[in-house]
Amino acid sequence: MNRALLIVAHGSRREASNEEIRRLTERVRAEAGSSYHSVICAFLELADPSIPTGIEQCITEGAEEVIVLPYFLSAGRHVSLDIPQEVEVTQRKHPGVRIRIAPYLGGAEGISGMLLDCAR
Amino acid sequence: MNRALLIVAHGSRREASNEEIRRLTERVRAEAGSSYHSVICAFLELADPSIPTGIEQCITEGAEEVIVLPYFLSAGRHVSLDIPQEVEVTQRKHPGVRIRIAPYLGGAEGISGMLLDCAR
Protein backbone atom coordinates (compact mmCIF):
# COMPACT_ATOMS: atom_id res chain seq x y z
CA MET A 1 0.00 0.00 0.00
CA ASN A 2 1.31 3.45 -0.91
CA ARG A 3 1.72 5.41 2.30
CA ALA A 4 2.42 9.12 2.69
CA LEU A 5 3.70 10.98 5.73
CA LEU A 6 2.43 14.53 6.23
CA ILE A 7 4.35 16.46 8.89
CA VAL A 8 2.05 19.20 10.21
CA ALA A 9 3.62 22.22 11.91
CA HIS A 10 1.93 25.30 13.30
CA GLY A 11 3.36 27.74 10.77
CA SER A 12 5.01 31.05 11.59
CA ARG A 13 5.13 34.66 10.41
CA ARG A 14 8.91 34.16 10.57
CA GLU A 15 9.71 32.53 7.24
CA ALA A 16 12.95 31.04 8.60
CA SER A 17 10.88 28.88 10.98
CA ASN A 18 8.78 27.55 8.10
CA GLU A 19 11.97 26.88 6.15
CA GLU A 20 13.30 24.93 9.14
CA ILE A 21 10.25 22.65 8.87
CA ARG A 22 10.80 22.19 5.13
CA ARG A 23 14.44 21.25 5.70
CA LEU A 24 13.46 18.85 8.48
CA THR A 25 10.92 17.28 6.13
CA GLU A 26 13.67 16.70 3.58
CA ARG A 27 15.78 14.97 6.23
CA VAL A 28 12.84 12.77 7.27
CA ARG A 29 12.24 11.92 3.59
CA ALA A 30 15.87 10.90 3.17
CA GLU A 31 15.81 8.75 6.33
CA ALA A 32 12.44 7.19 5.54
CA GLY A 33 13.84 5.36 2.53
CA SER A 34 11.12 3.28 0.92
CA SER A 35 8.77 3.31 3.95
CA TYR A 36 6.79 6.20 2.49
CA HIS A 37 5.78 6.99 -1.03
CA SER A 38 5.76 10.72 -0.16
CA VAL A 39 6.98 12.72 2.84
CA ILE A 40 5.75 16.31 2.76
CA CYS A 41 4.91 19.06 5.23
CA ALA A 42 1.87 21.26 5.79
CA PHE A 43 1.00 24.10 8.12
CA LEU A 44 -2.02 24.73 10.34
CA GLU A 45 -1.80 28.45 9.62
CA LEU A 46 0.42 31.30 8.43
CA ALA A 47 2.28 29.24 5.80
CA ASP A 48 1.61 27.03 2.78
CA PRO A 49 0.53 24.38 2.03
CA SER A 50 -2.49 24.05 4.33
CA ILE A 51 -3.34 20.64 5.82
CA PRO A 52 -6.09 19.88 3.23
CA THR A 53 -3.78 20.92 0.39
CA GLY A 54 -0.99 18.77 1.82
CA ILE A 55 -3.26 15.73 2.07
CA GLU A 56 -4.54 16.33 -1.48
CA GLN A 57 -0.94 16.44 -2.70
CA CYS A 58 -0.21 13.08 -1.02
CA ILE A 59 -3.27 11.61 -2.73
CA THR A 60 -2.33 13.08 -6.11
CA GLU A 61 1.09 11.46 -5.69
CA GLY A 62 -0.67 8.11 -5.26
CA ALA A 63 -1.11 7.68 -1.51
CA GLU A 64 -3.69 5.14 -0.37
CA GLU A 65 -2.91 5.90 3.26
CA VAL A 66 -1.86 9.27 4.70
CA ILE A 67 -0.29 9.54 8.16
CA VAL A 68 -0.67 13.04 9.59
CA LEU A 69 2.02 13.74 12.15
CA PRO A 70 1.51 16.81 14.40
CA TYR A 71 4.86 18.50 14.97
CA PHE A 72 3.66 20.04 18.23
CA LEU A 73 4.93 19.90 21.79
CA SER A 74 1.69 20.00 23.75
CA ALA A 75 -1.77 18.54 23.45
CA GLY A 76 -3.48 21.92 23.17
CA ARG A 77 -6.47 22.77 21.00
CA HIS A 78 -4.41 22.71 17.80
CA VAL A 79 -3.63 19.03 18.36
CA SER A 80 -6.92 17.99 19.92
CA LEU A 81 -9.37 19.99 17.78
CA ASP A 82 -7.99 22.01 14.87
CA ILE A 83 -5.89 19.34 13.16
CA PRO A 84 -8.56 16.58 13.48
CA GLN A 85 -11.12 19.01 12.05
CA GLU A 86 -9.02 19.80 8.99
CA VAL A 87 -8.33 16.10 8.49
CA GLU A 88 -12.02 15.22 8.83
CA VAL A 89 -13.03 17.66 6.08
CA THR A 90 -10.52 16.12 3.68
CA GLN A 91 -11.36 12.55 4.71
CA ARG A 92 -15.00 13.15 3.73
CA LYS A 93 -13.89 14.14 0.22
CA HIS A 94 -11.72 11.02 -0.13
CA PRO A 95 -13.53 8.16 1.61
CA GLY A 96 -11.35 5.59 -0.17
CA VAL A 97 -8.12 6.92 1.33
CA ARG A 98 -7.20 6.01 4.89
CA ILE A 99 -6.09 9.11 6.82
CA ARG A 100 -4.66 8.52 10.28
CA ILE A 101 -3.39 11.04 12.82
CA ALA A 102 -0.20 9.88 14.58
CA PRO A 103 0.65 10.87 18.18
CA TYR A 104 1.99 14.44 18.42
CA LEU A 105 5.73 14.82 18.96
CA GLY A 106 5.58 16.04 22.59
CA GLY A 107 3.50 13.00 23.57
CA ALA A 108 5.95 10.51 22.10
CA GLU A 109 7.45 8.02 24.50
CA GLY A 110 11.01 8.65 23.34
CA ILE A 111 10.94 12.39 23.96
CA SER A 112 12.48 12.17 27.45
CA GLY A 113 15.44 10.17 26.12
CA MET A 114 15.80 12.66 23.30
CA LEU A 115 16.05 15.54 25.79
CA LEU A 116 18.83 13.72 27.61
CA ASP A 117 20.61 13.30 24.26
CA CYS A 118 20.25 17.03 23.52
CA ALA A 119 21.76 17.89 26.90
CA ARG A 120 24.90 15.85 26.27
CA MET B 1 30.95 17.82 39.46
CA ASN B 2 27.30 18.32 40.43
CA ARG B 3 25.36 18.96 37.26
CA ALA B 4 21.76 20.13 36.94
CA LEU B 5 19.47 19.97 33.92
CA LEU B 6 16.97 22.79 33.50
CA ILE B 7 14.31 22.08 30.87
CA VAL B 8 13.00 25.43 29.62
CA ALA B 9 9.56 25.53 27.97
CA HIS B 10 7.65 28.53 26.67
CA GLY B 11 4.84 28.38 29.24
CA SER B 12 1.15 28.53 28.47
CA ARG B 13 -2.08 30.12 29.72
CA ARG B 14 -3.44 26.59 29.52
CA GLU B 15 -2.35 25.04 32.81
CA ALA B 16 -2.62 21.50 31.37
CA SER B 17 0.24 22.34 28.97
CA ASN B 18 2.46 23.48 31.85
CA GLU B 19 1.55 20.32 33.75
CA GLU B 20 2.57 18.28 30.71
CA ILE B 21 6.05 19.86 30.95
CA ARG B 22 6.24 19.07 34.68
CA ARG B 23 5.32 15.44 34.06
CA LEU B 24 7.84 15.20 31.23
CA THR B 25 10.48 16.65 33.58
CA GLU B 26 9.71 13.90 36.11
CA ARG B 27 10.19 11.28 33.38
CA VAL B 28 13.50 12.83 32.33
CA ARG B 29 14.60 12.88 35.99
CA ALA B 30 13.75 9.20 36.35
CA GLU B 31 15.61 8.28 33.14
CA ALA B 32 18.61 10.48 33.93
CA GLY B 33 19.59 8.30 36.89
CA SER B 34 22.74 9.65 38.48
CA SER B 35 23.80 11.80 35.48
CA TYR B 36 22.25 14.90 37.02
CA HIS B 37 22.09 16.09 40.58
CA SER B 38 18.80 17.91 39.79
CA VAL B 39 16.42 17.87 36.82
CA ILE B 40 13.85 20.65 36.98
CA CYS B 41 11.80 22.76 34.57
CA ALA B 42 11.33 26.49 34.09
CA PHE B 43 9.22 28.68 31.84
CA LEU B 44 10.08 31.66 29.66
CA GLU B 45 6.71 33.26 30.45
CA LEU B 46 3.15 32.62 31.68
CA ALA B 47 4.13 29.96 34.25
CA ASP B 48 6.45 29.43 37.22
CA PRO B 49 9.29 29.08 37.93
CA SER B 50 11.00 31.62 35.66
CA ILE B 51 14.38 30.77 34.11
CA PRO B 52 16.39 32.76 36.72
CA THR B 53 14.40 31.17 39.57
CA GLY B 54 14.93 27.72 38.06
CA ILE B 55 18.69 28.26 37.76
CA GLU B 56 18.82 29.61 41.33
CA GLN B 57 17.02 26.47 42.51
CA CYS B 58 19.59 24.26 40.75
CA ILE B 59 22.38 26.21 42.46
CA THR B 60 20.67 26.02 45.88
CA GLU B 61 20.46 22.26 45.39
CA GLY B 62 24.23 22.19 44.90
CA ALA B 63 24.78 22.45 41.14
CA GLU B 64 28.23 23.53 40.00
CA GLU B 65 27.15 23.28 36.36
CA VAL B 66 23.66 24.00 34.99
CA ILE B 67 22.62 22.82 31.52
CA VAL B 68 19.72 24.85 30.15
CA LEU B 69 17.76 22.88 27.57
CA PRO B 70 15.30 24.84 25.40
CA TYR B 71 12.19 22.72 24.83
CA PHE B 72 11.37 24.56 21.61
CA LEU B 73 10.83 23.46 18.03
CA SER B 74 12.27 26.38 16.12
CA ALA B 75 15.20 28.72 16.44
CA GLY B 76 13.07 31.85 16.81
CA ARG B 77 13.78 34.84 19.02
CA HIS B 78 12.90 32.93 22.20
CA VAL B 79 15.73 30.49 21.54
CA SER B 80 18.20 32.92 19.99
CA LEU B 81 17.65 35.97 22.21
CA ASP B 82 15.25 35.68 25.15
CA ILE B 83 16.62 32.52 26.78
CA PRO B 84 20.31 33.55 26.42
CA GLN B 85 19.44 36.94 27.94
CA GLU B 86 17.78 35.40 31.00
CA VAL B 87 20.71 33.02 31.40
CA GLU B 88 23.25 35.85 31.09
CA VAL B 89 21.62 37.85 33.89
CA THR B 90 21.78 34.85 36.23
CA GLN B 91 25.31 33.92 35.15
CA ARG B 92 26.56 37.36 36.18
CA LYS B 93 25.21 36.81 39.70
CA HIS B 94 26.91 33.41 39.95
CA PRO B 95 30.26 33.66 38.18
CA GLY B 96 31.49 30.46 39.87
CA VAL B 97 28.76 28.31 38.36
CA ARG B 98 29.07 27.12 34.77
CA ILE B 99 25.81 27.68 32.90
CA ARG B 100 25.60 26.20 29.41
CA ILE B 101 22.72 26.35 26.90
CA ALA B 102 22.19 23.04 25.08
CA PRO B 103 20.85 22.82 21.50
CA TYR B 104 17.07 23.37 21.34
CA LEU B 105 14.94 20.29 20.76
CA GLY B 106 13.91 21.06 17.16
CA GLY B 107 17.55 21.44 16.14
CA ALA B 108 18.59 18.06 17.53
CA GLU B 109 20.05 15.61 15.07
CA GLY B 110 17.77 12.76 16.21
CA ILE B 111 14.53 14.64 15.65
CA SER B 112 13.94 13.24 12.14
CA GLY B 113 14.30 9.66 13.38
CA MET B 114 11.97 10.49 16.26
CA LEU B 115 9.30 11.69 13.80
CA LEU B 116 9.54 8.42 11.91
CA ASP B 117 9.08 6.58 15.23
CA CYS B 118 5.99 8.67 16.04
CA ALA B 119 4.48 7.84 12.67
CA ARG B 120 4.79 4.06 13.22
PDB file of C-alpha atoms in Angstrom:
ATOM      1  CA  MET A   1       0.000   0.000   0.000  1.00  0.00           C
ATOM      2  CA  ASN A   2       1.310   3.454  -0.909  1.00  0.00           C
ATOM      3  CA  ARG A   3       1.716   5.412   2.298  1.00  0.00           C
ATOM      4  CA  ALA A   4       2.424   9.119   2.688  1.00  0.00           C
ATOM      5  CA  LEU A   5       3.697  10.982   5.728  1.00  0.00           C
ATOM      6  CA  LEU A   6       2.425  14.529   6.231  1.00  0.00           C
ATOM      7  CA  ILE A   7       4.345  16.461   8.892  1.00  0.00           C
ATOM      8  CA  VAL A   8       2.052  19.198  10.214  1.00  0.00           C
ATOM      9  CA  ALA A   9       3.621  22.215  11.911  1.00  0.00           C
ATOM     10  CA  HIS A  10       1.931  25.302  13.297  1.00  0.00           C
ATOM     11  CA  GLY A  11       3.363  27.741  10.768  1.00  0.00           C
ATOM     12  CA  SER A  12       5.006  31.047  11.593  1.00  0.00           C
ATOM     13  CA  ARG A  13       5.133  34.659  10.413  1.00  0.00           C
ATOM     14  CA  ARG A  14       8.906  34.163  10.572  1.00  0.00           C
ATOM     15  CA  GLU A  15       9.714  32.530   7.240  1.00  0.00           C
ATOM     16  CA  ALA A  16      12.954  31.043   8.603  1.00  0.00           C
ATOM     17  CA  SER A  17      10.880  28.878  10.979  1.00  0.00           C
ATOM     18  CA  ASN A  18       8.781  27.551   8.098  1.00  0.00           C
ATOM     19  CA  GLU A  19      11.969  26.877   6.153  1.00  0.00           C
ATOM     20  CA  GLU A  20      13.296  24.935   9.140  1.00  0.00           C
ATOM     21  CA  ILE A  21      10.249  22.654   8.868  1.00  0.00           C
ATOM     22  CA  ARG A  22      10.801  22.190   5.126  1.00  0.00           C
ATOM     23  CA  ARG A  23      14.440  21.249   5.704  1.00  0.00           C
ATOM     24  CA  LEU A  24      13.462  18.854   8.484  1.00  0.00           C
ATOM     25  CA  THR A  25      10.923  17.278   6.132  1.00  0.00           C
ATOM     26  CA  GLU A  26      13.668  16.701   3.577  1.00  0.00           C
ATOM     27  CA  ARG A  27      15.784  14.967   6.231  1.00  0.00           C
ATOM     28  CA  VAL A  28      12.843  12.772   7.268  1.00  0.00           C
ATOM     29  CA  ARG A  29      12.237  11.915   3.588  1.00  0.00           C
ATOM     30  CA  ALA A  30      15.866  10.900   3.173  1.00  0.00           C
ATOM     31  CA  GLU A  31      15.810   8.752   6.327  1.00  0.00           C
ATOM     32  CA  ALA A  32      12.439   7.189   5.543  1.00  0.00           C
ATOM     33  CA  GLY A  33      13.842   5.356   2.528  1.00  0.00           C
ATOM     34  CA  SER A  34      11.124   3.276   0.924  1.00  0.00           C
ATOM     35  CA  SER A  35       8.768   3.309   3.951  1.00  0.00           C
ATOM     36  CA  TYR A  36       6.792   6.202   2.494  1.00  0.00           C
ATOM     37  CA  HIS A  37       5.784   6.994  -1.031  1.00  0.00           C
ATOM     38  CA  SER A  38       5.755  10.719  -0.164  1.00  0.00           C
ATOM     39  CA  VAL A  39       6.977  12.724   2.837  1.00  0.00           C
ATOM     40  CA  ILE A  40       5.754  16.314   2.756  1.00  0.00           C
ATOM     41  CA  CYS A  41       4.915  19.063   5.229  1.00  0.00           C
ATOM     42  CA  ALA A  42       1.868  21.259   5.792  1.00  0.00           C
ATOM     43  CA  PHE A  43       0.996  24.099   8.119  1.00  0.00           C
ATOM     44  CA  LEU A  44      -2.018  24.735  10.338  1.00  0.00           C
ATOM     45  CA  GLU A  45      -1.802  28.454   9.619  1.00  0.00           C
ATOM     46  CA  LEU A  46       0.421  31.304   8.428  1.00  0.00           C
ATOM     47  CA  ALA A  47       2.279  29.241   5.801  1.00  0.00           C
ATOM     48  CA  ASP A  48       1.609  27.027   2.779  1.00  0.00           C
ATOM     49  CA  PRO A  49       0.534  24.379   2.034  1.00  0.00           C
ATOM     50  CA  SER A  50      -2.487  24.045   4.334  1.00  0.00           C
ATOM     51  CA  ILE A  51      -3.339  20.644   5.815  1.00  0.00           C
ATOM     52  CA  PRO A  52      -6.089  19.883   3.227  1.00  0.00           C
ATOM     53  CA  THR A  53      -3.778  20.923   0.386  1.00  0.00           C
ATOM     54  CA  GLY A  54      -0.989  18.774   1.821  1.00  0.00           C
ATOM     55  CA  ILE A  55      -3.257  15.732   2.071  1.00  0.00           C
ATOM     56  CA  GLU A  56      -4.540  16.331  -1.477  1.00  0.00           C
ATOM     57  CA  GLN A  57      -0.938  16.444  -2.697  1.00  0.00           C
ATOM     58  CA  CYS A  58      -0.210  13.078  -1.022  1.00  0.00           C
ATOM     59  CA  ILE A  59      -3.275  11.608  -2.729  1.00  0.00           C
ATOM     60  CA  THR A  60      -2.334  13.084  -6.106  1.00  0.00           C
ATOM     61  CA  GLU A  61       1.087  11.460  -5.692  1.00  0.00           C
ATOM     62  CA  GLY A  62      -0.671   8.113  -5.258  1.00  0.00           C
ATOM     63  CA  ALA A  63      -1.112   7.676  -1.510  1.00  0.00           C
ATOM     64  CA  GLU A  64      -3.695   5.135  -0.365  1.00  0.00           C
ATOM     65  CA  GLU A  65      -2.908   5.897   3.265  1.00  0.00           C
ATOM     66  CA  VAL A  66      -1.857   9.272   4.699  1.00  0.00           C
ATOM     67  CA  ILE A  67      -0.293   9.536   8.156  1.00  0.00           C
ATOM     68  CA  VAL A  68      -0.667  13.036   9.587  1.00  0.00           C
ATOM     69  CA  LEU A  69       2.024  13.743  12.154  1.00  0.00           C
ATOM     70  CA  PRO A  70       1.513  16.807  14.397  1.00  0.00           C
ATOM     71  CA  TYR A  71       4.863  18.497  14.974  1.00  0.00           C
ATOM     72  CA  PHE A  72       3.658  20.037  18.227  1.00  0.00           C
ATOM     73  CA  LEU A  73       4.933  19.899  21.794  1.00  0.00           C
ATOM     74  CA  SER A  74       1.691  19.995  23.746  1.00  0.00           C
ATOM     75  CA  ALA A  75      -1.768  18.545  23.448  1.00  0.00           C
ATOM     76  CA  GLY A  76      -3.475  21.921  23.170  1.00  0.00           C
ATOM     77  CA  ARG A  77      -6.472  22.770  21.000  1.00  0.00           C
ATOM     78  CA  HIS A  78      -4.412  22.706  17.798  1.00  0.00           C
ATOM     79  CA  VAL A  79      -3.625  19.033  18.360  1.00  0.00           C
ATOM     80  CA  SER A  80      -6.920  17.988  19.919  1.00  0.00           C
ATOM     81  CA  LEU A  81      -9.366  19.988  17.776  1.00  0.00           C
ATOM     82  CA  ASP A  82      -7.993  22.008  14.869  1.00  0.00           C
ATOM     83  CA  ILE A  83      -5.889  19.339  13.157  1.00  0.00           C
ATOM     84  CA  PRO A  84      -8.560  16.582  13.483  1.00  0.00           C
ATOM     85  CA  GLN A  85     -11.120  19.012  12.051  1.00  0.00           C
ATOM     86  CA  GLU A  86      -9.016  19.798   8.987  1.00  0.00           C
ATOM     87  CA  VAL A  87      -8.330  16.101   8.485  1.00  0.00           C
ATOM     88  CA  GLU A  88     -12.019  15.221   8.829  1.00  0.00           C
ATOM     89  CA  VAL A  89     -13.033  17.659   6.083  1.00  0.00           C
ATOM     90  CA  THR A  90     -10.517  16.121   3.685  1.00  0.00           C
ATOM     91  CA  GLN A  91     -11.362  12.552   4.708  1.00  0.00           C
ATOM     92  CA  ARG A  92     -14.999  13.145   3.734  1.00  0.00           C
ATOM     93  CA  LYS A  93     -13.891  14.139   0.224  1.00  0.00           C
ATOM     94  CA  HIS A  94     -11.724  11.022  -0.126  1.00  0.00           C
ATOM     95  CA  PRO A  95     -13.532   8.158   1.608  1.00  0.00           C
ATOM     96  CA  GLY A  96     -11.348   5.588  -0.165  1.00  0.00           C
ATOM     97  CA  VAL A  97      -8.124   6.923   1.330  1.00  0.00           C
ATOM     98  CA  ARG A  98      -7.200   6.011   4.892  1.00  0.00           C
ATOM     99  CA  ILE A  99      -6.091   9.111   6.824  1.00  0.00           C
ATOM    100  CA  ARG A 100      -4.664   8.515  10.280  1.00  0.00           C
ATOM    101  CA  ILE A 101      -3.386  11.044  12.822  1.00  0.00           C
ATOM    102  CA  ALA A 102      -0.204   9.882  14.582  1.00  0.00           C
ATOM    103  CA  PRO A 103       0.655  10.872  18.177  1.00  0.00           C
ATOM    104  CA  TYR A 104       1.992  14.439  18.416  1.00  0.00           C
ATOM    105  CA  LEU A 105       5.727  14.821  18.957  1.00  0.00           C
ATOM    106  CA  GLY A 106       5.580  16.037  22.589  1.00  0.00           C
ATOM    107  CA  GLY A 107       3.504  12.996  23.572  1.00  0.00           C
ATOM    108  CA  ALA A 108       5.952  10.507  22.098  1.00  0.00           C
ATOM    109  CA  GLU A 109       7.452   8.020  24.496  1.00  0.00           C
ATOM    110  CA  GLY A 110      11.007   8.654  23.341  1.00  0.00           C
ATOM    111  CA  ILE A 111      10.935  12.389  23.965  1.00  0.00           C
ATOM    112  CA  SER A 112      12.484  12.166  27.446  1.00  0.00           C
ATOM    113  CA  GLY A 113      15.443  10.166  26.122  1.00  0.00           C
ATOM    114  CA  MET A 114      15.796  12.658  23.297  1.00  0.00           C
ATOM    115  CA  LEU A 115      16.046  15.545  25.791  1.00  0.00           C
ATOM    116  CA  LEU A 116      18.826  13.724  27.614  1.00  0.00           C
ATOM    117  CA  ASP A 117      20.612  13.300  24.265  1.00  0.00           C
ATOM    118  CA  CYS A 118      20.253  17.032  23.525  1.00  0.00           C
ATOM    119  CA  ALA A 119      21.763  17.885  26.898  1.00  0.00           C
ATOM    120  CA  ARG A 120      24.902  15.851  26.267  1.00  0.00           C
TER     121      ARG A 120
ATOM    122  CA  MET B   1      30.952  17.816  39.465  1.00  0.00           C
ATOM    123  CA  ASN B   2      27.300  18.323  40.434  1.00  0.00           C
ATOM    124  CA  ARG B   3      25.362  18.962  37.261  1.00  0.00           C
ATOM    125  CA  ALA B   4      21.760  20.126  36.935  1.00  0.00           C
ATOM    126  CA  LEU B   5      19.474  19.971  33.921  1.00  0.00           C
ATOM    127  CA  LEU B   6      16.970  22.790  33.502  1.00  0.00           C
ATOM    128  CA  ILE B   7      14.312  22.084  30.873  1.00  0.00           C
ATOM    129  CA  VAL B   8      12.998  25.431  29.620  1.00  0.00           C
ATOM    130  CA  ALA B   9       9.558  25.530  27.975  1.00  0.00           C
ATOM    131  CA  HIS B  10       7.650  28.529  26.668  1.00  0.00           C
ATOM    132  CA  GLY B  11       4.842  28.382  29.243  1.00  0.00           C
ATOM    133  CA  SER B  12       1.146  28.534  28.472  1.00  0.00           C
ATOM    134  CA  ARG B  13      -2.077  30.124  29.721  1.00  0.00           C
ATOM    135  CA  ARG B  14      -3.436  26.593  29.520  1.00  0.00           C
ATOM    136  CA  GLU B  15      -2.353  25.036  32.806  1.00  0.00           C
ATOM    137  CA  ALA B  16      -2.624  21.499  31.372  1.00  0.00           C
ATOM    138  CA  SER B  17       0.237  22.336  28.974  1.00  0.00           C
ATOM    139  CA  ASN B  18       2.459  23.475  31.850  1.00  0.00           C
ATOM    140  CA  GLU B  19       1.547  20.320  33.753  1.00  0.00           C
ATOM    141  CA  GLU B  20       2.566  18.282  30.711  1.00  0.00           C
ATOM    142  CA  ILE B  21       6.047  19.858  30.955  1.00  0.00           C
ATOM    143  CA  ARG B  22       6.237  19.073  34.684  1.00  0.00           C
ATOM    144  CA  ARG B  23       5.316  15.436  34.063  1.00  0.00           C
ATOM    145  CA  LEU B  24       7.844  15.202  31.230  1.00  0.00           C
ATOM    146  CA  THR B  25      10.479  16.649  33.580  1.00  0.00           C
ATOM    147  CA  GLU B  26       9.709  13.899  36.106  1.00  0.00           C
ATOM    148  CA  ARG B  27      10.186  11.278  33.382  1.00  0.00           C
ATOM    149  CA  VAL B  28      13.502  12.835  32.331  1.00  0.00           C
ATOM    150  CA  ARG B  29      14.598  12.875  35.987  1.00  0.00           C
ATOM    151  CA  ALA B  30      13.747   9.198  36.350  1.00  0.00           C
ATOM    152  CA  GLU B  31      15.615   8.279  33.144  1.00  0.00           C
ATOM    153  CA  ALA B  32      18.609  10.478  33.928  1.00  0.00           C
ATOM    154  CA  GLY B  33      19.591   8.305  36.890  1.00  0.00           C
ATOM    155  CA  SER B  34      22.744   9.647  38.476  1.00  0.00           C
ATOM    156  CA  SER B  35      23.802  11.797  35.485  1.00  0.00           C
ATOM    157  CA  TYR B  36      22.246  14.899  37.020  1.00  0.00           C
ATOM    158  CA  HIS B  37      22.085  16.088  40.582  1.00  0.00           C
ATOM    159  CA  SER B  38      18.800  17.905  39.790  1.00  0.00           C
ATOM    160  CA  VAL B  39      16.417  17.872  36.823  1.00  0.00           C
ATOM    161  CA  ILE B  40      13.849  20.651  36.977  1.00  0.00           C
ATOM    162  CA  CYS B  41      11.797  22.762  34.566  1.00  0.00           C
ATOM    163  CA  ALA B  42      11.334  26.487  34.093  1.00  0.00           C
ATOM    164  CA  PHE B  43       9.223  28.676  31.837  1.00  0.00           C
ATOM    165  CA  LEU B  44      10.082  31.658  29.662  1.00  0.00           C
ATOM    166  CA  GLU B  45       6.712  33.256  30.453  1.00  0.00           C
ATOM    167  CA  LEU B  46       3.147  32.619  31.677  1.00  0.00           C
ATOM    168  CA  ALA B  47       4.128  29.958  34.254  1.00  0.00           C
ATOM    169  CA  ASP B  48       6.452  29.432  37.215  1.00  0.00           C
ATOM    170  CA  PRO B  49       9.290  29.081  37.926  1.00  0.00           C
ATOM    171  CA  SER B  50      11.001  31.615  35.664  1.00  0.00           C
ATOM    172  CA  ILE B  51      14.379  30.771  34.113  1.00  0.00           C
ATOM    173  CA  PRO B  52      16.393  32.756  36.715  1.00  0.00           C
ATOM    174  CA  THR B  53      14.401  31.174  39.567  1.00  0.00           C
ATOM    175  CA  GLY B  54      14.929  27.720  38.057  1.00  0.00           C
ATOM    176  CA  ILE B  55      18.685  28.257  37.755  1.00  0.00           C
ATOM    177  CA  GLU B  56      18.824  29.606  41.329  1.00  0.00           C
ATOM    178  CA  GLN B  57      17.015  26.471  42.505  1.00  0.00           C
ATOM    179  CA  CYS B  58      19.589  24.260  40.753  1.00  0.00           C
ATOM    180  CA  ILE B  59      22.385  26.207  42.464  1.00  0.00           C
ATOM    181  CA  THR B  60      20.667  26.021  45.876  1.00  0.00           C
ATOM    182  CA  GLU B  61      20.462  22.260  45.392  1.00  0.00           C
ATOM    183  CA  GLY B  62      24.230  22.190  44.898  1.00  0.00           C
ATOM    184  CA  ALA B  63      24.779  22.451  41.141  1.00  0.00           C
ATOM    185  CA  GLU B  64      28.233  23.531  39.995  1.00  0.00           C
ATOM    186  CA  GLU B  65      27.145  23.276  36.357  1.00  0.00           C
ATOM    187  CA  VAL B  66      23.658  24.003  34.987  1.00  0.00           C
ATOM    188  CA  ILE B  67      22.615  22.825  31.519  1.00  0.00           C
ATOM    189  CA  VAL B  68      19.723  24.854  30.147  1.00  0.00           C
ATOM    190  CA  LEU B  69      17.763  22.876  27.567  1.00  0.00           C
ATOM    191  CA  PRO B  70      15.297  24.840  25.399  1.00  0.00           C
ATOM    192  CA  TYR B  71      12.191  22.718  24.826  1.00  0.00           C
ATOM    193  CA  PHE B  72      11.369  24.564  21.615  1.00  0.00           C
ATOM    194  CA  LEU B  73      10.832  23.458  18.025  1.00  0.00           C
ATOM    195  CA  SER B  74      12.273  26.382  16.115  1.00  0.00           C
ATOM    196  CA  ALA B  75      15.204  28.719  16.437  1.00  0.00           C
ATOM    197  CA  GLY B  76      13.071  31.846  16.807  1.00  0.00           C
ATOM    198  CA  ARG B  77      13.776  34.837  19.022  1.00  0.00           C
ATOM    199  CA  HIS B  78      12.905  32.925  22.201  1.00  0.00           C
ATOM    200  CA  VAL B  79      15.728  30.485  21.537  1.00  0.00           C
ATOM    201  CA  SER B  80      18.202  32.915  19.989  1.00  0.00           C
ATOM    202  CA  LEU B  81      17.650  35.970  22.207  1.00  0.00           C
ATOM    203  CA  ASP B  82      15.254  35.679  25.154  1.00  0.00           C
ATOM    204  CA  ILE B  83      16.618  32.522  26.781  1.00  0.00           C
ATOM    205  CA  PRO B  84      20.310  33.547  26.424  1.00  0.00           C
ATOM    206  CA  GLN B  85      19.438  36.943  27.936  1.00  0.00           C
ATOM    207  CA  GLU B  86      17.785  35.397  31.004  1.00  0.00           C
ATOM    208  CA  VAL B  87      20.706  33.015  31.398  1.00  0.00           C
ATOM    209  CA  GLU B  88      23.248  35.851  31.089  1.00  0.00           C
ATOM    210  CA  VAL B  89      21.616  37.851  33.891  1.00  0.00           C
ATOM    211  CA  THR B  90      21.784  34.854  36.235  1.00  0.00           C
ATOM    212  CA  GLN B  91      25.312  33.916  35.145  1.00  0.00           C
ATOM    213  CA  ARG B  92      26.560  37.357  36.180  1.00  0.00           C
ATOM    214  CA  LYS B  93      25.206  36.808  39.699  1.00  0.00           C
ATOM    215  CA  HIS B  94      26.907  33.409  39.953  1.00  0.00           C
ATOM    216  CA  PRO B  95      30.263  33.656  38.183  1.00  0.00           C
ATOM    217  CA  GLY B  96      31.492  30.460  39.871  1.00  0.00           C
ATOM    218  CA  VAL B  97      28.758  28.311  38.358  1.00  0.00           C
ATOM    219  CA  ARG B  98      29.073  27.116  34.772  1.00  0.00           C
ATOM    220  CA  ILE B  99      25.807  27.684  32.899  1.00  0.00           C
ATOM    221  CA  ARG B 100      25.600  26.203  29.409  1.00  0.00           C
ATOM    222  CA  ILE B 101      22.723  26.354  26.902  1.00  0.00           C
ATOM    223  CA  ALA B 102      22.187  23.036  25.083  1.00  0.00           C
ATOM    224  CA  PRO B 103      20.846  22.820  21.500  1.00  0.00           C
ATOM    225  CA  TYR B 104      17.074  23.367  21.337  1.00  0.00           C
ATOM    226  CA  LEU B 105      14.943  20.287  20.761  1.00  0.00           C
ATOM    227  CA  GLY B 106      13.906  21.060  17.158  1.00  0.00           C
ATOM    228  CA  GLY B 107      17.553  21.443  16.139  1.00  0.00           C
ATOM    229  CA  ALA B 108      18.588  18.064  17.526  1.00  0.00           C
ATOM    230  CA  GLU B 109      20.046  15.610  15.073  1.00  0.00           C
ATOM    231  CA  GLY B 110      17.774  12.764  16.208  1.00  0.00           C
ATOM    232  CA  ILE B 111      14.527  14.640  15.647  1.00  0.00           C
ATOM    233  CA  SER B 112      13.943  13.238  12.140  1.00  0.00           C
ATOM    234  CA  GLY B 113      14.295   9.660  13.384  1.00  0.00           C
ATOM    235  CA  MET B 114      11.969  10.488  16.260  1.00  0.00           C
ATOM    236  CA  LEU B 115       9.299  11.693  13.802  1.00  0.00           C
ATOM    237  CA  LEU B 116       9.545   8.417  11.913  1.00  0.00           C
ATOM    238  CA  ASP B 117       9.083   6.584  15.227  1.00  0.00           C
ATOM    239  CA  CYS B 118       5.992   8.669  16.045  1.00  0.00           C
ATOM    240  CA  ALA B 119       4.484   7.840  12.669  1.00  0.00           C
ATOM    241  CA  ARG B 120       4.785   4.063  13.220  1.00  0.00           C
TER     242      ARG B 120
END
